[in-house]
Short mmCIF file of C-alpha atoms (C1' of nucleotides) in Angstrom, two decimals:
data_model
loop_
_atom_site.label_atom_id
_atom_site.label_comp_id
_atom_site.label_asym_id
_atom_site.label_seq_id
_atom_site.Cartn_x
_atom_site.Cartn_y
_atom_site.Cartn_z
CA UNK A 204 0.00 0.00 0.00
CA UNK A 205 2.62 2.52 1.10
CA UNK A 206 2.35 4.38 -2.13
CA UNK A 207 4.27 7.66 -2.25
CA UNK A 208 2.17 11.06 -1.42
CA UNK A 209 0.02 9.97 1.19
CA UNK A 210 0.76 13.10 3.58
CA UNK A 211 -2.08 15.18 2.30
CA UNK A 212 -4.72 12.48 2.50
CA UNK A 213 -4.07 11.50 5.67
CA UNK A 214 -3.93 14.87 7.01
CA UNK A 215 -6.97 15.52 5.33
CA UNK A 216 -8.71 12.28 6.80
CA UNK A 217 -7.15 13.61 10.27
CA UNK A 218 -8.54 17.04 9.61
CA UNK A 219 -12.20 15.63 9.26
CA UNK A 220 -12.09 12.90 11.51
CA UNK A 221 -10.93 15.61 14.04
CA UNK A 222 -14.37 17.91 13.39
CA UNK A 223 -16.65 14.56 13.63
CA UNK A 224 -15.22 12.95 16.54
CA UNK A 225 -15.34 16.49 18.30
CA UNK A 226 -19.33 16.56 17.27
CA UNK A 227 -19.78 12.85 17.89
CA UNK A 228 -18.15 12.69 21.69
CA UNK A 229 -20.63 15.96 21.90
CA UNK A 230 -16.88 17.10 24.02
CA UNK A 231 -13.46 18.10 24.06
CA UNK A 232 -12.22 15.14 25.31
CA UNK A 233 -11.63 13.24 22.37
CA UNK A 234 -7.95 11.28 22.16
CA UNK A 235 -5.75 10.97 19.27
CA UNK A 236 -6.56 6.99 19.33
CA UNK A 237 -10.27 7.85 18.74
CA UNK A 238 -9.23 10.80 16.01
CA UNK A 239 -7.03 8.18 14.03
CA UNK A 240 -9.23 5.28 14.38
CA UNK A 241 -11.69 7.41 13.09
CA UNK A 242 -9.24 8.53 9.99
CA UNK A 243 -8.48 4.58 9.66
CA UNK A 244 -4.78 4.53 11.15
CA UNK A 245 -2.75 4.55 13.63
CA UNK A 246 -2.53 6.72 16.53
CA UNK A 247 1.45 6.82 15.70
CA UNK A 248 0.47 7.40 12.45
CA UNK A 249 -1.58 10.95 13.20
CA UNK A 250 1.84 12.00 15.76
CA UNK A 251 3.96 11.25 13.06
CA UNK A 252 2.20 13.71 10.54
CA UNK A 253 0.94 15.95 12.86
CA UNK A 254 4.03 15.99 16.08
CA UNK A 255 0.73 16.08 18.88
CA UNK A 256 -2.46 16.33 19.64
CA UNK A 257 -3.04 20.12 19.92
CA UNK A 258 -1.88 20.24 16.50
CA UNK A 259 -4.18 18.51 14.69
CA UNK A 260 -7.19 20.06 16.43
CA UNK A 261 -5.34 23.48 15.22
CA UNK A 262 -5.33 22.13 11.84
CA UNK A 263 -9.16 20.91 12.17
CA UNK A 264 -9.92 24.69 13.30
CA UNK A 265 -7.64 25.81 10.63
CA UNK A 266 -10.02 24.10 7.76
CA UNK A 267 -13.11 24.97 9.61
CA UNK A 268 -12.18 28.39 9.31
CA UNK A 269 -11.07 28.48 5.80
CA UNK A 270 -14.07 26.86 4.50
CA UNK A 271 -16.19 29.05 6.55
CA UNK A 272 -13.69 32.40 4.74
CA UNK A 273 -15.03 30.80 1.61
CA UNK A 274 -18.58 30.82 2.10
CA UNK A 275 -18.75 34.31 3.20
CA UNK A 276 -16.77 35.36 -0.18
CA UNK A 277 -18.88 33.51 -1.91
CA UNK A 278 -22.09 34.87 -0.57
CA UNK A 279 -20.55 38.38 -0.90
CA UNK A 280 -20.09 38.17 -4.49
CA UNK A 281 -23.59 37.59 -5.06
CA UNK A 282 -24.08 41.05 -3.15
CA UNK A 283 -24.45 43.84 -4.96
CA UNK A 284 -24.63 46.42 -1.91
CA UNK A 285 -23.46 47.27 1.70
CA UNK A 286 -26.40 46.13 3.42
CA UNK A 287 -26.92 42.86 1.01
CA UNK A 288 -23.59 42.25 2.12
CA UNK A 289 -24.04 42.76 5.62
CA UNK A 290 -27.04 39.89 5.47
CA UNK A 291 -24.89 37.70 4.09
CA UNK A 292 -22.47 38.00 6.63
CA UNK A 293 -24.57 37.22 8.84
CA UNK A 294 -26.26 34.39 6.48
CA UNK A 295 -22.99 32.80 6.62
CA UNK A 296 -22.41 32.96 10.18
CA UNK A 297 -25.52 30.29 10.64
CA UNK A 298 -24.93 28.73 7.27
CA UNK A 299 -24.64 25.13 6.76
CA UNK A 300 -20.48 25.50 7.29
CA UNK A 301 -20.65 26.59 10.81
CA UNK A 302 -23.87 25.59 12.02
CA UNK A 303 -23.55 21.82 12.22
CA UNK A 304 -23.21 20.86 15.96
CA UNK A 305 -20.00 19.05 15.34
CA UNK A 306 -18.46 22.39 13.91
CA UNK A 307 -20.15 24.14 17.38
CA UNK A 308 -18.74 21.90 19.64
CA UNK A 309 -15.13 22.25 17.42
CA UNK A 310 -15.67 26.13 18.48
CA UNK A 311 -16.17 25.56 21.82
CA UNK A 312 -13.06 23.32 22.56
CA UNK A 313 -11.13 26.37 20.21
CA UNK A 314 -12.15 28.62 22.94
CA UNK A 315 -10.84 26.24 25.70
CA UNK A 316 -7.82 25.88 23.48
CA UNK A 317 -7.10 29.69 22.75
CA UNK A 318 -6.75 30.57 26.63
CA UNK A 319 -3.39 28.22 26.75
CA UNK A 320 -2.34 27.65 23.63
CA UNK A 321 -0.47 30.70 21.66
CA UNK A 322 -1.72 29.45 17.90
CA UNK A 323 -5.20 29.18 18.93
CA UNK A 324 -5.24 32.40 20.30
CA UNK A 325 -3.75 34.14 16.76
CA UNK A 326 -5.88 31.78 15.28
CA UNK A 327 -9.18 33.22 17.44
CA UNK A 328 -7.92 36.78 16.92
CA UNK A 329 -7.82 36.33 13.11
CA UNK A 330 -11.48 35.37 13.36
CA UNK A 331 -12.75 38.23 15.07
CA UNK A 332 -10.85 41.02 13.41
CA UNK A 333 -12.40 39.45 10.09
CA UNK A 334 -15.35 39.28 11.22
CA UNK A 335 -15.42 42.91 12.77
CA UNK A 336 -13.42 44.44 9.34
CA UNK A 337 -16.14 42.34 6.92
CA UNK A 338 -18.97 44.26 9.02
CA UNK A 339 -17.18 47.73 9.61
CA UNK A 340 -16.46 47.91 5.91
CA UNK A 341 -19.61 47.63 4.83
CA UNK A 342 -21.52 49.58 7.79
CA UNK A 343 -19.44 52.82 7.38
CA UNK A 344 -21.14 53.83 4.28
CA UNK A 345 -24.47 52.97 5.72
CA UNK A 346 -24.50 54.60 9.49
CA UNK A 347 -21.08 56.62 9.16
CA UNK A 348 -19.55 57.24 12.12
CA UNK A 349 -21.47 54.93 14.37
CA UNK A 350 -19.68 51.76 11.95
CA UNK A 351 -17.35 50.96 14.67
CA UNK A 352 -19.40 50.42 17.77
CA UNK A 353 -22.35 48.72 15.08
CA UNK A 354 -19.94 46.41 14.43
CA UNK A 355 -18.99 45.34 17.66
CA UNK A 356 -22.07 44.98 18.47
CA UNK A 357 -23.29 42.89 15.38
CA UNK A 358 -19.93 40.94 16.11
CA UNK A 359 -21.05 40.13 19.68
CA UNK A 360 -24.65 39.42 18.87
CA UNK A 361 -23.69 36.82 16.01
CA UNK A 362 -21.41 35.31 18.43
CA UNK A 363 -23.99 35.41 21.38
CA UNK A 364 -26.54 33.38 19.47
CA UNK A 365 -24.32 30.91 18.29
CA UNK A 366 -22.37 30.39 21.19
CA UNK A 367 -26.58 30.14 23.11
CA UNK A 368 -27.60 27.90 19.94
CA UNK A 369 -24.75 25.88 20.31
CA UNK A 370 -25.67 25.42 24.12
CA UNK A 371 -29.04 24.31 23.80
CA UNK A 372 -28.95 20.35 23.20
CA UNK A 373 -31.66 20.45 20.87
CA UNK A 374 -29.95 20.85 17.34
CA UNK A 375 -31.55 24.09 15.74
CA UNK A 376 -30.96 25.18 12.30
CA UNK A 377 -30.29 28.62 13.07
CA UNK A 378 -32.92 30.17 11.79
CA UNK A 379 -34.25 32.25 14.08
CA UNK A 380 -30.74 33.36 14.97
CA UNK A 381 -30.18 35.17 11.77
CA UNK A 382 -33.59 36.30 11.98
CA UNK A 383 -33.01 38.54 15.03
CA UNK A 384 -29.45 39.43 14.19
CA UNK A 385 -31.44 41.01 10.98
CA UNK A 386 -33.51 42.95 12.71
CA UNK A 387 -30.74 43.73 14.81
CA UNK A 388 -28.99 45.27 11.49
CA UNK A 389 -32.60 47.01 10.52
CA UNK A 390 -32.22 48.76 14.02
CA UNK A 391 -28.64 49.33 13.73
CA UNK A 392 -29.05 51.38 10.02
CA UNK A 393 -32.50 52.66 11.11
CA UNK A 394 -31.52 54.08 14.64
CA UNK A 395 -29.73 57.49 14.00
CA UNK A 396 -29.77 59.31 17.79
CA UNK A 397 -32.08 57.70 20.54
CA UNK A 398 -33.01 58.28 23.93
CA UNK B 288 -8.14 20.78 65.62
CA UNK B 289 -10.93 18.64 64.69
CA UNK B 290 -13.72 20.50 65.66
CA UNK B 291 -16.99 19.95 64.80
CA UNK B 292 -19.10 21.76 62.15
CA UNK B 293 -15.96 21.84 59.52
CA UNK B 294 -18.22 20.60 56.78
CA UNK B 295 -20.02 24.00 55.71
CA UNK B 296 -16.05 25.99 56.53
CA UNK B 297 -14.64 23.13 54.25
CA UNK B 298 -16.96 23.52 51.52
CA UNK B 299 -16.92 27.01 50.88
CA UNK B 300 -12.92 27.06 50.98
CA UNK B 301 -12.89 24.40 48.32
CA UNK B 302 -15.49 26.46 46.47
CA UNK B 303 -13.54 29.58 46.54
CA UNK B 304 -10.23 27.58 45.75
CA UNK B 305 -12.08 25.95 42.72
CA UNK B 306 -12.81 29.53 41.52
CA UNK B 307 -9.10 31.11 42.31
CA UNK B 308 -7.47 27.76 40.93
CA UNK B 309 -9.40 28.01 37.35
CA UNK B 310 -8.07 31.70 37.40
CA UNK B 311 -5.11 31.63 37.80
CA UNK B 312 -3.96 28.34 35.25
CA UNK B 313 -6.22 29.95 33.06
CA UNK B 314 -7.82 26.86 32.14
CA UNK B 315 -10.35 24.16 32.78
CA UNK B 316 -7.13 21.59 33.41
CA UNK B 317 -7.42 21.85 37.44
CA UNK B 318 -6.72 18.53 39.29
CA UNK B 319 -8.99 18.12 42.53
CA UNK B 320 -5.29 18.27 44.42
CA UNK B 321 -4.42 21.53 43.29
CA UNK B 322 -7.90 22.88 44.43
CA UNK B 323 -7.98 21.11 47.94
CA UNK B 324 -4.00 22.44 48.71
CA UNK B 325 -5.29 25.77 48.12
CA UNK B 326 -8.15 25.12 50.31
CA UNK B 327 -5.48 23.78 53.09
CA UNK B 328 -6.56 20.72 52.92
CA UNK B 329 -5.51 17.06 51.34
CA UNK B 330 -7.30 15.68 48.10
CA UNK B 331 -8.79 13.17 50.17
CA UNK B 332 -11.08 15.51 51.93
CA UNK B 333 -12.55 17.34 48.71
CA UNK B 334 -13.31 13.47 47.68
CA UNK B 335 -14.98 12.86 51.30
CA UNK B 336 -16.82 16.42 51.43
CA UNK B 337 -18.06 16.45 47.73
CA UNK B 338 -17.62 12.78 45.86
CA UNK B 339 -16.24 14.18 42.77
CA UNK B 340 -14.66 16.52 41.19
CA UNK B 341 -17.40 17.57 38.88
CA UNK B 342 -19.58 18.10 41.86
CA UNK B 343 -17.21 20.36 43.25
CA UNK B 344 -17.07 22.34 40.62
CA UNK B 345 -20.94 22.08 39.87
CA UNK B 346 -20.57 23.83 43.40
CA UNK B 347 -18.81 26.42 42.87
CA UNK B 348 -20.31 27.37 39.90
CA UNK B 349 -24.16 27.28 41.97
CA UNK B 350 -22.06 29.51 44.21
CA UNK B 351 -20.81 32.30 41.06
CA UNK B 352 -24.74 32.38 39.97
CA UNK B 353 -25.77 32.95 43.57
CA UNK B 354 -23.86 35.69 44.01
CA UNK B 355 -24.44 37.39 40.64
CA UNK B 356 -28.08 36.40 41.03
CA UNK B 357 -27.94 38.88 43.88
CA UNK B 358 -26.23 41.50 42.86
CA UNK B 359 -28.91 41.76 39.96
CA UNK B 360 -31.54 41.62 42.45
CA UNK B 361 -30.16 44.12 44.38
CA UNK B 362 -29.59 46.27 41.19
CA UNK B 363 -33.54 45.60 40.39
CA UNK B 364 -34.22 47.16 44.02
CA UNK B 365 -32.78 50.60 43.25
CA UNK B 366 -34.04 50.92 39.93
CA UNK B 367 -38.04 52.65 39.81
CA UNK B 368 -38.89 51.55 36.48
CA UNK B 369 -38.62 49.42 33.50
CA UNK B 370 -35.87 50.98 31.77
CA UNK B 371 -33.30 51.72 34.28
CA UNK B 372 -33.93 48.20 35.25
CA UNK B 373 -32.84 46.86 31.59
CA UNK B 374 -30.01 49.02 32.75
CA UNK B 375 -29.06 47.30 35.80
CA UNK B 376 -29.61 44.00 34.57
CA UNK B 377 -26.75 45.38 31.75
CA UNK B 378 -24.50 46.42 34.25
CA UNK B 379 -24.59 43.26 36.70
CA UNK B 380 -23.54 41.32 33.90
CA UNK B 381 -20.30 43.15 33.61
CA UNK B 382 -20.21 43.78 37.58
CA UNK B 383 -17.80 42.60 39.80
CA UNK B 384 -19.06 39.81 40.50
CA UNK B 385 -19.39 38.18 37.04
CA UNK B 386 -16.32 40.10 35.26
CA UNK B 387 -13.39 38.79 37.10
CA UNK B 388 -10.81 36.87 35.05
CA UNK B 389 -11.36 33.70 37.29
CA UNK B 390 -15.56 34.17 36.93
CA UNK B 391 -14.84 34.41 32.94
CA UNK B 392 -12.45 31.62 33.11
CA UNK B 393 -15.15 29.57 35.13
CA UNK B 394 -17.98 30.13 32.77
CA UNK B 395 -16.19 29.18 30.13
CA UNK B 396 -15.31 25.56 31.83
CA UNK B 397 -18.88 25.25 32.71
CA UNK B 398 -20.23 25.59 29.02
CA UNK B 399 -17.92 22.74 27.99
CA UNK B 400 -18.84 21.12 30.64
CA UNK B 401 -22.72 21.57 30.06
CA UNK B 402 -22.54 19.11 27.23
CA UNK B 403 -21.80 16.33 28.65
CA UNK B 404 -23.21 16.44 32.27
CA UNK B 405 -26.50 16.33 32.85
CA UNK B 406 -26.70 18.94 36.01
CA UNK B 407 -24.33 21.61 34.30
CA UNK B 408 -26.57 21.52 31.70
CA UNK B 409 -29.61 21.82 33.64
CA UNK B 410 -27.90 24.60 35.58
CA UNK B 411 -26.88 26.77 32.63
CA UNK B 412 -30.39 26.61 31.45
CA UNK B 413 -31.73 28.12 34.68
CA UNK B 414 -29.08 30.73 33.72
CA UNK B 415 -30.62 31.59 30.73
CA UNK B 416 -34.04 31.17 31.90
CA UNK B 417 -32.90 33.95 34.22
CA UNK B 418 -31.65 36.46 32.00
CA UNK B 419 -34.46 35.48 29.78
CA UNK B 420 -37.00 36.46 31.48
CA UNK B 421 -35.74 39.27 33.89
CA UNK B 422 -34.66 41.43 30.52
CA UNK B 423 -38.76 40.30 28.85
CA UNK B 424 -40.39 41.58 32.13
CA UNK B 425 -39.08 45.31 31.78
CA UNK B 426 -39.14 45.08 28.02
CA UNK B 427 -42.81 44.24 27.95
CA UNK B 428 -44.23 47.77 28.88
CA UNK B 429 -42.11 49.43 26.60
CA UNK B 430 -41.45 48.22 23.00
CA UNK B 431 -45.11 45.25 23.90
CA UNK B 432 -45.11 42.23 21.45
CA UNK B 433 -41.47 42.82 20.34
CA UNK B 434 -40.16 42.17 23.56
CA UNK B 435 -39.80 38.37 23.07
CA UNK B 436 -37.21 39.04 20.17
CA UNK B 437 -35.39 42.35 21.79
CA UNK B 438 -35.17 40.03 25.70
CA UNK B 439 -33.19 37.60 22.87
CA UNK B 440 -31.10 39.80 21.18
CA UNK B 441 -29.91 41.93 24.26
CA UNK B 442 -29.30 38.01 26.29
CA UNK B 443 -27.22 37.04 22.85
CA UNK B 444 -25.75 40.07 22.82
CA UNK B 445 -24.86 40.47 26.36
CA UNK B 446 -23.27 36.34 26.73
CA UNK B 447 -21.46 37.18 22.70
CA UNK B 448 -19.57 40.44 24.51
CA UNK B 449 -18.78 38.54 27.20
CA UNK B 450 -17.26 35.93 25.58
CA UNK B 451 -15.09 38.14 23.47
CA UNK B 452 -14.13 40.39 26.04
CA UNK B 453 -13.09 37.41 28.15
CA UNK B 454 -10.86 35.80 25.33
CA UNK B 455 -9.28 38.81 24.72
CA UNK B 456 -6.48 38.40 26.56
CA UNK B 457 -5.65 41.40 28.22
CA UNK B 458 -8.30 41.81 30.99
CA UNK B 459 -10.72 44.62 30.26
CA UNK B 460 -13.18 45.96 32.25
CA UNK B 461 -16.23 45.73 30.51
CA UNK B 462 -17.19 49.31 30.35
CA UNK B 463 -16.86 49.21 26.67
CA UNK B 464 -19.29 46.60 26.56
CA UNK B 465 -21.73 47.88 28.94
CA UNK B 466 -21.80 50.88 26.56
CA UNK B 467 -22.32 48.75 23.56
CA UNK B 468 -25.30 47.10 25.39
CA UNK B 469 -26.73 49.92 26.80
CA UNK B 470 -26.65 51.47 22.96
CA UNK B 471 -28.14 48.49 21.95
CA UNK B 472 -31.26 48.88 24.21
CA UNK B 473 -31.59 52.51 22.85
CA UNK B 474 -31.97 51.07 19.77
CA UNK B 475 -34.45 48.28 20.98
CA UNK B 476 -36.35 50.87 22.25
CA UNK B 477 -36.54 53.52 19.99
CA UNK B 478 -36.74 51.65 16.80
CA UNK B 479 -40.63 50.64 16.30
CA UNK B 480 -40.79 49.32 12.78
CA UNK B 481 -37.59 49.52 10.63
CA UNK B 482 -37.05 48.95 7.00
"C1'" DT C 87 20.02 -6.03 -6.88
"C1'" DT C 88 21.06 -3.00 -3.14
"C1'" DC C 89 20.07 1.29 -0.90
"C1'" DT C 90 17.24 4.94 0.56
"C1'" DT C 91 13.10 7.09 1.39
"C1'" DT C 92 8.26 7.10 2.76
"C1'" DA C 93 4.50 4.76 5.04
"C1'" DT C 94 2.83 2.28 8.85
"C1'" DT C 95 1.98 0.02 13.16
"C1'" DG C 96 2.02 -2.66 17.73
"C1'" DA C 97 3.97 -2.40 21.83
"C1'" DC C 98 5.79 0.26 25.27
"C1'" DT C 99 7.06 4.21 28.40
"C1'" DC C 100 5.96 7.72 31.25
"C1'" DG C 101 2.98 10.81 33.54
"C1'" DT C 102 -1.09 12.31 35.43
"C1'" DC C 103 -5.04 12.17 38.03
"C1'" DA C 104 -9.57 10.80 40.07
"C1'" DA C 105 -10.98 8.03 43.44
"C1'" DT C 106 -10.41 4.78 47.41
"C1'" DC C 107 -8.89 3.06 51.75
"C1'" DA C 108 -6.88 2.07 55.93
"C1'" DA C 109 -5.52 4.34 59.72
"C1'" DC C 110 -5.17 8.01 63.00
"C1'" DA C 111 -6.88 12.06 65.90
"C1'" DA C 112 -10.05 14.64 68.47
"C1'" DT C 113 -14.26 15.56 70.37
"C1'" DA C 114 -18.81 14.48 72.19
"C1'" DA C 115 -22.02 10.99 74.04
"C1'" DA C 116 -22.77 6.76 76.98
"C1'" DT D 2 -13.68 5.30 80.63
"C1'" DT D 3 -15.52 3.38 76.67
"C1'" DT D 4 -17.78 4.22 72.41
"C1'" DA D 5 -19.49 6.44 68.62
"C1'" DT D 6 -19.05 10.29 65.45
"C1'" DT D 7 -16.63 13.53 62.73
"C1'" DG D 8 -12.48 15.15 60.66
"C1'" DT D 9 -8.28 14.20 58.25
"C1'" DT D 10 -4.49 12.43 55.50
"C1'" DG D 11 -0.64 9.56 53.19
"C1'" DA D 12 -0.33 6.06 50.38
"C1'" DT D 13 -2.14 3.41 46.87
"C1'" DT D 14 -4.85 1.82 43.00
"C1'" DG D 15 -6.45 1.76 38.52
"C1'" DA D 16 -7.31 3.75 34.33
"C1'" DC D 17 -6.32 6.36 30.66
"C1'" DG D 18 -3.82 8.77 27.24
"C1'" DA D 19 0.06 11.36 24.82
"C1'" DG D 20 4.04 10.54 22.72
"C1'" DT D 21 8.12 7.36 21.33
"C1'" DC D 22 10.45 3.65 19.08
"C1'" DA D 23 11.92 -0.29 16.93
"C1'" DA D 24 10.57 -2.97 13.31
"C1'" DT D 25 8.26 -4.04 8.91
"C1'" DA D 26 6.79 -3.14 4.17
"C1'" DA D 27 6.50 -1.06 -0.22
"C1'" DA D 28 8.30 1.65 -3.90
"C1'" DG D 29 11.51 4.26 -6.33
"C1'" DA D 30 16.66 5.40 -7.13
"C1'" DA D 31 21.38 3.69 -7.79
#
DNA sequence: TTCTTTATTGACTCGTCAATCAACAATAAA
DNA sequence: TTTATTGTTGATTGACGAGTCAATAAAGAA
């Protein structure tokens, strides 16, 4: 079998096995064993292409995150305008990418990860400046000079409701989420000076 | 110095360790030794006082929401009507008693641990029963049948700030966020029927 | 063919940690 | 004093899991 060029399948198989193991286990304690017999190899097998454990969860939240980076391009091209684009920020957010419960529970054990672990935390930061720059960008021609603080708040809110959905054993599809972070961006564009 | 009556003196130390130990490693990987020698006391007596380490720490996090349970309700006692009661229930969120590194740190265990055992779960539920309803109460008189959906959006947005301001790593005080909330409810309450 | 490189694993080491237990100490009850 | 009862711990057990290593196998290079 040992045919040359095997390195990027198994790290692939690793990669996914990693994600459904996570979302199978419903936890964060999932061992390396589990991962590889999972990926159909050895547990030496996934040290010697990865070097440990935290680094092939990095690697799973690596390819979470890139495929989730795709999506929202993807939906932006479609948009022709800022707020168009804004919804599909937020579409994305709950879309079928990020929204599985295997892919919430990966999250989760990311934000474990990223109070110890250096990568994860570059990793986490990367996320959330992204995130905040997609939705400042396209909020300062809409509302101006309240862009920044819309942001953060759209940010946390989209966070908020996943990290709540995510909580709530009964798998949801999300649905409701982006339908109050919507509104949330109708009050945010409509709302010029209250109280 | 066996005297008797050590069990409620015991517990609460080990509670309060629990809470200083996740602190200060900064993470959810806290042996049941390292909590009972900060308590003064040997492993063995954590086991004998509490049976298991999850049930200490089910403990001490009964203990966080107790306290922060009460500060809200003494918030709610100052404040003469609806809206400066939204306010307080803002501000206890980021008080003292719920913004300390250790408290973030601790929350953050517990909703990793709330998938997997059964009491956490039913505990963190409670939580957001709490906030829930406490922020639909005062919203009710003011913005009427949208209150359902606002009581959501400022809960999401209140646990999505708090997340992110808890990651970040430098410890912040959560004034920004209480701003960004409290601008939030401004909105929730002026806006009556955008876009 | 012989050598080298890549792929692969079973078995093993080493640590850690939750949980248990046997034993001891001190106080209160008899 | 004797006898519970409560408090307390050192030592130990048992399990589990990350990471290592020596050994084997295939395939290409020489």
């Amino acid at each position: 079998m040992p045919k040359l060029g095997m390195e990027p399948i198994r790290r692939a198989a690793l990669v996914k096995a990693t994600i459904a193991q996570i979302g199978e286990t419903g936890s964060l304690d999932v061992t390396v064993a589990q991962i590889a017999k999972r990926a159909g190899m050895s547990s030496a097998l996934a040290h010697h292409y990865f070097g440990g454990k935290e680094q092939i969860f990095l690697a799973a939240m690596r390819h979470t995150m890139t495929v989730y980076g795709a999506e929202v391009r993807g939906a932006l091209l479609m948009a022709p305008d800022p707020e168009s684009r804004l919804q599909a920020i937020i579409r994305a957010g709950f879309g079928p990418a990020n929204f599985r419960p295997e892919v919430i529970a990966a999250w989760l054990n990311f934000y474990v990860l990223a109070r110890t672990n250096k990568d994860a935390a570059r990793l986490l930061s990367i996320y959330h400046a992204r995130l905040r720059s997609n939705l400042l960008f396209n909020l300062r021609p809409l509302v101006g000079p309240r862009a920044r603080e819309a942001a953060e708040r759209l940010a946390g809110l989209i966070d908020g409701l996943y990290l709540r959905e995510g909580l709530s054993a009964d798998a949801r599809d999300g649905k409701s989420a982006v339908a109050l972070v919507l509104q949330s961006l109708d009050l945010e564009l409509a709302g010029q000076g209250a109280t």
